[in-house]
mmCIF file with all atom_site columns, C-alpha atoms in Angstrom:
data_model
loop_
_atom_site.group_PDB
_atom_site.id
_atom_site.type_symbol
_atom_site.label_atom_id
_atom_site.label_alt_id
_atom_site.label_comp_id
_atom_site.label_asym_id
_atom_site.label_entity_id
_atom_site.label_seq_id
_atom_site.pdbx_PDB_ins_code
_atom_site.Cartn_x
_atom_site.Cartn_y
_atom_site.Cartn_z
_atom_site.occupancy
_atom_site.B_iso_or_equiv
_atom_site.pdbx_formal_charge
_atom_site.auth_seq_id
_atom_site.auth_comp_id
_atom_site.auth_asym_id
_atom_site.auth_atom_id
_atom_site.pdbx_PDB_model_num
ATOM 1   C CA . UNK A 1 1   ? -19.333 -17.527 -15.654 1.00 83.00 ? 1   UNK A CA 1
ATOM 2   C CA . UNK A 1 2   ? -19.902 -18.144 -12.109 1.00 94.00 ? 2   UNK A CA 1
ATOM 3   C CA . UNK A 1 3   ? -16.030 -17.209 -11.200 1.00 93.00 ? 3   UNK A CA 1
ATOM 4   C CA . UNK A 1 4   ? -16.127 -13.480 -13.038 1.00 94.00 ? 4   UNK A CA 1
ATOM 5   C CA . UNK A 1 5   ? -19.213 -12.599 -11.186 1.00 95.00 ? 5   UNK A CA 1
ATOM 6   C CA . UNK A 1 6   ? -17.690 -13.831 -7.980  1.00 94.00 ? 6   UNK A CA 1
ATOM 7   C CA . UNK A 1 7   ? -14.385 -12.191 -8.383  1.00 93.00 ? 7   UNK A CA 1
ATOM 8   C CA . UNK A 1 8   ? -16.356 -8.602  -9.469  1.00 95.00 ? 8   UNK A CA 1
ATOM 9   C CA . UNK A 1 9   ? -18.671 -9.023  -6.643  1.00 95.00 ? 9   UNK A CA 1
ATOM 10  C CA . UNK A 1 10  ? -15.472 -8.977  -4.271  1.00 94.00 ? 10  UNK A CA 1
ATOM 11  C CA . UNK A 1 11  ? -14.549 -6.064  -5.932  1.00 93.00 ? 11  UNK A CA 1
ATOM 12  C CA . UNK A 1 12  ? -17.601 -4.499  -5.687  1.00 96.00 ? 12  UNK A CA 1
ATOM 13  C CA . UNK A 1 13  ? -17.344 -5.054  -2.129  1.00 95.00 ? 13  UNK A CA 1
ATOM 14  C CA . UNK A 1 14  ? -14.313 -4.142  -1.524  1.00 91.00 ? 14  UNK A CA 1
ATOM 15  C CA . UNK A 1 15  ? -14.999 -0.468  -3.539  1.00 93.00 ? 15  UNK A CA 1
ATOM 16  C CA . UNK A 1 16  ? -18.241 -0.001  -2.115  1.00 95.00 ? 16  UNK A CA 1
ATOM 17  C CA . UNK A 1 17  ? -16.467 -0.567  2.071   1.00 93.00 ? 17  UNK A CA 1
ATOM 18  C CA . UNK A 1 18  ? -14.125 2.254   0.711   1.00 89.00 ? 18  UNK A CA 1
ATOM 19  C CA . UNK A 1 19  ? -16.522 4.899   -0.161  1.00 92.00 ? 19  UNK A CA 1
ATOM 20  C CA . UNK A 1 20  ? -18.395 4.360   2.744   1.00 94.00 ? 20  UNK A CA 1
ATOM 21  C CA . UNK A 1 21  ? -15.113 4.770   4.384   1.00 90.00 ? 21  UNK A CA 1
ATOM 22  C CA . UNK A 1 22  ? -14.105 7.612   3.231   1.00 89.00 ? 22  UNK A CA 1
ATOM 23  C CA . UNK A 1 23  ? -17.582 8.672   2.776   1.00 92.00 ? 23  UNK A CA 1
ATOM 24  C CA . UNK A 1 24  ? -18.141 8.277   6.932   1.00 90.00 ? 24  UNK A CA 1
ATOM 25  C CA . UNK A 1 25  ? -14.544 9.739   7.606   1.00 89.00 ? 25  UNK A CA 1
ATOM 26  C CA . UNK A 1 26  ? -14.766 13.331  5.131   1.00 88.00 ? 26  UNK A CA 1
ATOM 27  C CA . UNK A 1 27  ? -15.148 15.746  8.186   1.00 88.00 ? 27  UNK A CA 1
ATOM 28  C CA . UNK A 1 28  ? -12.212 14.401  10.015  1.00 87.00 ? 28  UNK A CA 1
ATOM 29  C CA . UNK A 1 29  ? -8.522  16.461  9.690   1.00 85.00 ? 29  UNK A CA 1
ATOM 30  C CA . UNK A 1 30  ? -7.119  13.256  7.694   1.00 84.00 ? 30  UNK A CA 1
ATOM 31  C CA . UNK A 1 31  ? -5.503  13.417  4.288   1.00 81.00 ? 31  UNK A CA 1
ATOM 32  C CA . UNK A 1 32  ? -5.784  9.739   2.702   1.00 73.00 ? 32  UNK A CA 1
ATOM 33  C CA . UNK A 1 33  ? -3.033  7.387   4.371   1.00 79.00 ? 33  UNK A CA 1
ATOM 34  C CA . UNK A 1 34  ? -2.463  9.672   7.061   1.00 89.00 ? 34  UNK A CA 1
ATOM 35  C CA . UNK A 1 35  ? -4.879  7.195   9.382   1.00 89.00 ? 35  UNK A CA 1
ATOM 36  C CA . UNK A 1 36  ? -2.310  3.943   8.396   1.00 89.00 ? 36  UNK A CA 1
ATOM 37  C CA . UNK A 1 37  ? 0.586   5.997   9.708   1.00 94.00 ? 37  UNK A CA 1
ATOM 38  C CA . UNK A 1 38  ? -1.435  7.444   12.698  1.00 95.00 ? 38  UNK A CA 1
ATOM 39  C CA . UNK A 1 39  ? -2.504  3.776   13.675  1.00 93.00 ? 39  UNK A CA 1
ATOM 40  C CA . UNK A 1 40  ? 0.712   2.639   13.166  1.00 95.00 ? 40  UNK A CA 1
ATOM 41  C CA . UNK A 1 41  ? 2.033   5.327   15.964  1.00 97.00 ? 41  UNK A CA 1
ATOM 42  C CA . UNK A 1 42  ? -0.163  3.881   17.858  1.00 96.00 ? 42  UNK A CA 1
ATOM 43  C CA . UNK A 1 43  ? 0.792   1.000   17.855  1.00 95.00 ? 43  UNK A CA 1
ATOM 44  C CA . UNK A 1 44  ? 4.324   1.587   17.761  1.00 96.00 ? 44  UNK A CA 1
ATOM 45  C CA . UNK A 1 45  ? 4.689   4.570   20.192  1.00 97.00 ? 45  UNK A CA 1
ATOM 46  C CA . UNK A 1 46  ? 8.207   6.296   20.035  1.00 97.00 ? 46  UNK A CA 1
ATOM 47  C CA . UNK A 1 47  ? 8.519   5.402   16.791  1.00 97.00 ? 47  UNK A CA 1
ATOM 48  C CA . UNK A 1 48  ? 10.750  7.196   14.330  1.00 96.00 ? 48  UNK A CA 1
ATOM 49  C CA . UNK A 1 49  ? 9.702   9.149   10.907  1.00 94.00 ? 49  UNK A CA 1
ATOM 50  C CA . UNK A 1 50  ? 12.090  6.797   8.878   1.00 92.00 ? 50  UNK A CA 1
ATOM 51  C CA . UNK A 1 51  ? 10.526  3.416   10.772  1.00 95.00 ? 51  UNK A CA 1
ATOM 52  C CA . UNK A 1 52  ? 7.154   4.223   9.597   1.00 95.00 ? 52  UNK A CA 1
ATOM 53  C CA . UNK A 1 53  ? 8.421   5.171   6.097   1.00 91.00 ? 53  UNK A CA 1
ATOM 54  C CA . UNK A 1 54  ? 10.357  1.651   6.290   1.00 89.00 ? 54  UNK A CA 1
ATOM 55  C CA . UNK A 1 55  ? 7.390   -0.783  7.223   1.00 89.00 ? 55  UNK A CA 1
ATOM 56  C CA . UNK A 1 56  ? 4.463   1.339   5.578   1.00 87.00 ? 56  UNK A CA 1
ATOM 57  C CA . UNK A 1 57  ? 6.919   1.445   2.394   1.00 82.00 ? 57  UNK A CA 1
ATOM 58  C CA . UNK A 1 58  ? 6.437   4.925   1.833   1.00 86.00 ? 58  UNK A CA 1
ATOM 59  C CA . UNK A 1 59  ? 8.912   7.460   0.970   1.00 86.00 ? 59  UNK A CA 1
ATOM 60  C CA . UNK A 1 60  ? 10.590  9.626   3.856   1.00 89.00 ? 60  UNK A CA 1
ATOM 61  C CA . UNK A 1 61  ? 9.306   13.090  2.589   1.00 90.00 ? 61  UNK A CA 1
ATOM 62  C CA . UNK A 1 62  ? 5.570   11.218  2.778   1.00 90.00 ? 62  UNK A CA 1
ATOM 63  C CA . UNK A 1 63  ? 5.874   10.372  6.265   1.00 93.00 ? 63  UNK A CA 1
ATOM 64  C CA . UNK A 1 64  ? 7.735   14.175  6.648   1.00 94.00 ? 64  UNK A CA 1
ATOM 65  C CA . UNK A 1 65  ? 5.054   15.867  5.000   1.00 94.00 ? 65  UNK A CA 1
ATOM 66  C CA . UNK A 1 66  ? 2.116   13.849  6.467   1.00 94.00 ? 66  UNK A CA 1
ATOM 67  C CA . UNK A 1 67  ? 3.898   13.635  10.322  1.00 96.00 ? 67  UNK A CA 1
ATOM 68  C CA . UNK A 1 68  ? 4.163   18.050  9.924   1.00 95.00 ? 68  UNK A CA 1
ATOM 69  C CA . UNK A 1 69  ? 0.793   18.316  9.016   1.00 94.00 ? 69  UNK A CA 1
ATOM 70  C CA . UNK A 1 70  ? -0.580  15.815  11.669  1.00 96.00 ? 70  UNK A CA 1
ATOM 71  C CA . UNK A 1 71  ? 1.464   17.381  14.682  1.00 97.00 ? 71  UNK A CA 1
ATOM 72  C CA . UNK A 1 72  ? 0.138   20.649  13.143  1.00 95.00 ? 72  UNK A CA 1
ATOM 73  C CA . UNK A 1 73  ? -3.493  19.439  13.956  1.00 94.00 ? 73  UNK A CA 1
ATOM 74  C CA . UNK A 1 74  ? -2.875  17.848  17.127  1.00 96.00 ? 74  UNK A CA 1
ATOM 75  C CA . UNK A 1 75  ? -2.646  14.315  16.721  1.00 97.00 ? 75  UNK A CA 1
ATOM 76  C CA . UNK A 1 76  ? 1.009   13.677  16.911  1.00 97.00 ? 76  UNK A CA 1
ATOM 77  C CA . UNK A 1 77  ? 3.582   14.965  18.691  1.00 97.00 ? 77  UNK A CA 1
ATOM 78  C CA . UNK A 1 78  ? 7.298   14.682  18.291  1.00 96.00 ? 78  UNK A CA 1
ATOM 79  C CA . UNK A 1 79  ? 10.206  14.961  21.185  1.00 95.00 ? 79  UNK A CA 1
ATOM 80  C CA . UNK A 1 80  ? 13.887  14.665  20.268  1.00 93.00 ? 80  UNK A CA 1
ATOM 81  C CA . UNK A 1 81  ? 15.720  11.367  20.926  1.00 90.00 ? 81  UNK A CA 1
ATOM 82  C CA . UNK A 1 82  ? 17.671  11.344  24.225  1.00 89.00 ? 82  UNK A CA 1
ATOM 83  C CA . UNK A 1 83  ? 20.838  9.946   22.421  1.00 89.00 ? 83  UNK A CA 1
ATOM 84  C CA . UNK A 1 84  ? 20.496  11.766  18.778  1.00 88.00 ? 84  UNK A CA 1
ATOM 85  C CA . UNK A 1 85  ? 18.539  15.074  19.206  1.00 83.00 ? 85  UNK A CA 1
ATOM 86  C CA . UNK A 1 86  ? 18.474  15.122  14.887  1.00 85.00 ? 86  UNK A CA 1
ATOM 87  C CA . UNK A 1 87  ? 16.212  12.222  15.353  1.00 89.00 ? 87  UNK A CA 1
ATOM 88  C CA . UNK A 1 88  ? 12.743  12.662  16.429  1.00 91.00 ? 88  UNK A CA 1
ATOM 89  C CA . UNK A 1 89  ? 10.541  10.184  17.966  1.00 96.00 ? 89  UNK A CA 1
ATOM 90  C CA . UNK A 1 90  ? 6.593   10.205  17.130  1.00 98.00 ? 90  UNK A CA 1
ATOM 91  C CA . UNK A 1 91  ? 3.682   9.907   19.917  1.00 98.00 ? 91  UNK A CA 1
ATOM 92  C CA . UNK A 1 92  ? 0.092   10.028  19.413  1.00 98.00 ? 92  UNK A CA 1
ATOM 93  C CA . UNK A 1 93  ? -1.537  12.657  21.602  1.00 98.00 ? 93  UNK A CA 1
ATOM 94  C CA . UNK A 1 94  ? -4.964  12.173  23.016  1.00 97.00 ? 94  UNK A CA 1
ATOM 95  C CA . UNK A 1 95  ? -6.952  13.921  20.489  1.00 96.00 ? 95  UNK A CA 1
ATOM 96  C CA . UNK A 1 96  ? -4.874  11.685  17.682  1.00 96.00 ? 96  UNK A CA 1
ATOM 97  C CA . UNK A 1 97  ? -5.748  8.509   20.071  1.00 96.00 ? 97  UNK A CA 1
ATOM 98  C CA . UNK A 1 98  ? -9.499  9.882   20.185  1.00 95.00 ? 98  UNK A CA 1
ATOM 99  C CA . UNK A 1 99  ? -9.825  10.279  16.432  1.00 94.00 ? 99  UNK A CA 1
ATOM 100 C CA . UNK A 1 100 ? -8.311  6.868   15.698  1.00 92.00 ? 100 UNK A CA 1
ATOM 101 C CA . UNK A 1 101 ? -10.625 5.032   18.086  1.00 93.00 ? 101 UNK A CA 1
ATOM 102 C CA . UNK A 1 102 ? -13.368 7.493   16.146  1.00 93.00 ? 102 UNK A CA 1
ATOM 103 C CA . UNK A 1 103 ? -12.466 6.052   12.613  1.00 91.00 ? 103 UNK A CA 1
ATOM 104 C CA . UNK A 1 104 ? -12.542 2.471   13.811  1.00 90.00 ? 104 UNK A CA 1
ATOM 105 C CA . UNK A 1 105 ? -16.300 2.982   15.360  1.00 93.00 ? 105 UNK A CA 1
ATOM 106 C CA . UNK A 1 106 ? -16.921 4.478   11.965  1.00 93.00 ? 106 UNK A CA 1
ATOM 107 C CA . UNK A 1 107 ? -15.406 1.588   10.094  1.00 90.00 ? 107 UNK A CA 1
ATOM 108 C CA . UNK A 1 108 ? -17.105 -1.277  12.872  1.00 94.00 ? 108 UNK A CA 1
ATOM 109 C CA . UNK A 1 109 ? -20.122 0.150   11.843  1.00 96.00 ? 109 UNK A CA 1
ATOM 110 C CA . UNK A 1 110 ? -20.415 -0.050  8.222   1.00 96.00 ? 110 UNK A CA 1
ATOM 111 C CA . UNK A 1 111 ? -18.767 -3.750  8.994   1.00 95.00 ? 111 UNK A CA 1
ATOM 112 C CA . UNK A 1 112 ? -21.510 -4.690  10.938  1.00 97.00 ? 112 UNK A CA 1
ATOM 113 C CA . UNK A 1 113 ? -24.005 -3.349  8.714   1.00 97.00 ? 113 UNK A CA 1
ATOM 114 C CA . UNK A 1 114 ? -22.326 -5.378  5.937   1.00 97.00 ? 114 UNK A CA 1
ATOM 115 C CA . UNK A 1 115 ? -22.085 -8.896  8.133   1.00 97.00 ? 115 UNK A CA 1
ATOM 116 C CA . UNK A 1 116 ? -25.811 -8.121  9.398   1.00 98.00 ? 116 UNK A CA 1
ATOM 117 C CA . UNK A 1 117 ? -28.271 -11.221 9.771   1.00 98.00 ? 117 UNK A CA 1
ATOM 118 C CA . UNK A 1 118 ? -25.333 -13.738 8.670   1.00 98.00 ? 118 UNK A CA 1
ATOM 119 C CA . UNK A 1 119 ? -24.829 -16.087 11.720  1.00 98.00 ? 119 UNK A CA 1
ATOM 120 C CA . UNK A 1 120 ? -21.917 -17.440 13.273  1.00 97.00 ? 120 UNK A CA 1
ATOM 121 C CA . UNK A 1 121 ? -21.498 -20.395 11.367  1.00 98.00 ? 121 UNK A CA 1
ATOM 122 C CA . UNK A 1 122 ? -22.245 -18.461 8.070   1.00 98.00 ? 122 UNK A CA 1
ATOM 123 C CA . UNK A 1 123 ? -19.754 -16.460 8.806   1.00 97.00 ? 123 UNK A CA 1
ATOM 124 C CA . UNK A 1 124 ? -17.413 -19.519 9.782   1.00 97.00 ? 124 UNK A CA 1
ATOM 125 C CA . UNK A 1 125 ? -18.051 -20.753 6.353   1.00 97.00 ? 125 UNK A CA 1
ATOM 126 C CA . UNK A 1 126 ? -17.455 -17.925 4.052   1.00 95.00 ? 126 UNK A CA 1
ATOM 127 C CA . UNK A 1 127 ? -14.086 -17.028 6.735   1.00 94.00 ? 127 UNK A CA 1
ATOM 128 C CA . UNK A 1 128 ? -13.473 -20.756 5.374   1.00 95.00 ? 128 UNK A CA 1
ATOM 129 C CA . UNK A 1 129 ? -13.746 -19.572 1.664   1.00 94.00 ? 129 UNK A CA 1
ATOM 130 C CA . UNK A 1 130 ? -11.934 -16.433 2.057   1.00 91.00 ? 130 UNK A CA 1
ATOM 131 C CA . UNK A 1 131 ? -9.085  -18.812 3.343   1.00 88.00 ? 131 UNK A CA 1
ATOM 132 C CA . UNK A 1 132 ? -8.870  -20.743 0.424   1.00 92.00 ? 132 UNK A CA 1
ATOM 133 C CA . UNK A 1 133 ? -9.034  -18.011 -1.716  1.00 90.00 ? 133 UNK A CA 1
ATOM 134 C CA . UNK A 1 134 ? -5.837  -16.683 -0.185  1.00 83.00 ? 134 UNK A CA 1
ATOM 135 C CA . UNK A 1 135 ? -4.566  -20.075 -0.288  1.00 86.00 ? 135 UNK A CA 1
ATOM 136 C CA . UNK A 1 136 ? -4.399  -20.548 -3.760  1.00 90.00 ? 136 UNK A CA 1
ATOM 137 C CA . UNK A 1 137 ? -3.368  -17.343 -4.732  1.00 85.00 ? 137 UNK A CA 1
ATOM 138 C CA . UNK A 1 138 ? -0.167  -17.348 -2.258  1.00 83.00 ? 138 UNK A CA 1
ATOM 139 C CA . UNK A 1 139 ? 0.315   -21.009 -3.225  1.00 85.00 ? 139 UNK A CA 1
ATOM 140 C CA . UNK A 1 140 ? -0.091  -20.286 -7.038  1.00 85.00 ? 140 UNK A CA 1
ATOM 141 C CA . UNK A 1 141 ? 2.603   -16.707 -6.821  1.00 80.00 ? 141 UNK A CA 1
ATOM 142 C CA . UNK A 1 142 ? 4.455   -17.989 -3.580  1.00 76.00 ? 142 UNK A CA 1
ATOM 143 C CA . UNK A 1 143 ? 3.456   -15.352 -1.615  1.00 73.00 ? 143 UNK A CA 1
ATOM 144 C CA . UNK A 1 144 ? 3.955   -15.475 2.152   1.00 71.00 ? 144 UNK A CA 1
ATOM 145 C CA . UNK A 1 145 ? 1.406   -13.874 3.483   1.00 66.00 ? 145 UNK A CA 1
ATOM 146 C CA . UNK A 1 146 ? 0.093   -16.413 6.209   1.00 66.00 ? 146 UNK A CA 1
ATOM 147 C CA . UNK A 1 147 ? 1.915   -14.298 9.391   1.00 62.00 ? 147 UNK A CA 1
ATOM 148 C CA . UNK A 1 148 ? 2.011   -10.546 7.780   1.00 66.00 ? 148 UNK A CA 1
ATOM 149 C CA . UNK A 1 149 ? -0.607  -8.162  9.638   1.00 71.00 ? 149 UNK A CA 1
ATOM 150 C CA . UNK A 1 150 ? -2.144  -5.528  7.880   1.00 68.00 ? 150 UNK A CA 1
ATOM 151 C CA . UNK A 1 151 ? 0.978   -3.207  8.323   1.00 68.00 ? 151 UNK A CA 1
ATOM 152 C CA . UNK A 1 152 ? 2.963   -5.635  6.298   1.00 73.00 ? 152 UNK A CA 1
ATOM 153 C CA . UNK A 1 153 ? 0.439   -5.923  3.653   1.00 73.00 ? 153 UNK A CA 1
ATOM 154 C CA . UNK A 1 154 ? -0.146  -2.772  3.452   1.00 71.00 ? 154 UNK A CA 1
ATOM 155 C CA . UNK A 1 155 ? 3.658   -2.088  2.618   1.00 72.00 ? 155 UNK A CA 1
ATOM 156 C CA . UNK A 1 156 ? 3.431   -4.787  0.645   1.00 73.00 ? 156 UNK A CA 1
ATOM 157 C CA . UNK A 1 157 ? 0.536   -2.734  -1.764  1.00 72.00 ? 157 UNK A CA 1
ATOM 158 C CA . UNK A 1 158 ? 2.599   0.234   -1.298  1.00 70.00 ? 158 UNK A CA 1
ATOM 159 C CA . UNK A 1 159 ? 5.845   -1.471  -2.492  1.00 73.00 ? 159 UNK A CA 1
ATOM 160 C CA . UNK A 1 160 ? 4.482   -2.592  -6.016  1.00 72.00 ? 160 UNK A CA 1
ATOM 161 C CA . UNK A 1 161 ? 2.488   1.339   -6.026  1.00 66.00 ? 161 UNK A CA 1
ATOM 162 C CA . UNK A 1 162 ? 6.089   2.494   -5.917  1.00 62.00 ? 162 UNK A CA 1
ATOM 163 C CA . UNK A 1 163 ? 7.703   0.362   -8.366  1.00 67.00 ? 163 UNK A CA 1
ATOM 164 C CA . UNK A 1 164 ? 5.199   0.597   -10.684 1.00 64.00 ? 164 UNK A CA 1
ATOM 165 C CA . UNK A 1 165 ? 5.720   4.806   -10.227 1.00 64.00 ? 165 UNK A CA 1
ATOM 166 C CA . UNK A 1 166 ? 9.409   4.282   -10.540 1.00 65.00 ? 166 UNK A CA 1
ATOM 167 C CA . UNK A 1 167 ? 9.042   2.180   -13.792 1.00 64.00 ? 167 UNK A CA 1
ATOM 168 C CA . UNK A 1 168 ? 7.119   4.888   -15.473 1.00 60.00 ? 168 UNK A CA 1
#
């Protein structure tokens, strides 16, 4: 009994830290995704369209459609390659750079509102748990998640999404 209520309090947990999300993010000129492939601009600056659709596993006409709209509102910009001008390379612009530092205060905060009055070694001890967990379950379906950062699981989530669409 104790292993269903842990596994729906995760769950809980993890749909409760997305309406606050989204909840804490509504005003700002982002359509749902559009913040993975803004951060991942970031990140990787000069970037092209068809690299972001590539690692974030989403389609090209996604990453078209979503890169139009956010150079539209300012937060991306695009400049032609120097050796293929049909290929564009994508740059966040300041305001883009100042919203995405925005959404990550927003998201800090509810974070630290969640992890309030647990103390470092609490904390130690559940990160302990939370390894296991991840442990078994890429030990028990061989996943290989160990060195992936959250752009790789990400695509990874978007990857079976898209399958399951294309099954359908």
């Amino acid at each position: 009994m104790q292993r269903k209520k842990t596994v729906i309090s995760l769950e809980k947990l993890n749909i409760i830290r997305r309406i606050l999300r989204r909840k804490g993010t509504i005003n700002f000129p982002l359509y749902p995704g559009q913040l993975h492939i803004l951060e991942f601009v970031k990140t990787y600056s000069g970037c092209t369209q068809s690299e972001v659709a590539q690692n974030l596993l989403i389609t090209p006409a996604s990453v078209a459609l979503s890169t139009k709209r956010m150079e539209k509102s300012g937060l991306l910009k695009k400049q032609p390659d120097d050796k293929n001008l049909r290929c564009k390379r994508l740059f966040i612009t300041k305001k883009g750079e100042q919203l995405s530092l925005h959404c990550r205060k927003v998201f800090d905060e509810i974070d630290n509102a969640m992890l309030e009055g647990f103390s470092e070694e609490e904390l130690e001890t559940f990160n302990n748990f939370i390894d296991r967990f991840l442990a078994n379950l890429t030990k028990k379906y061989s996943l290989d998640v160990e060195d992936m950062d959250f752009f790789s699981l990400y695509a990874m989530s978007n990857k079976i999404k898209f399958n399951r669409k294309r099954k359908s």
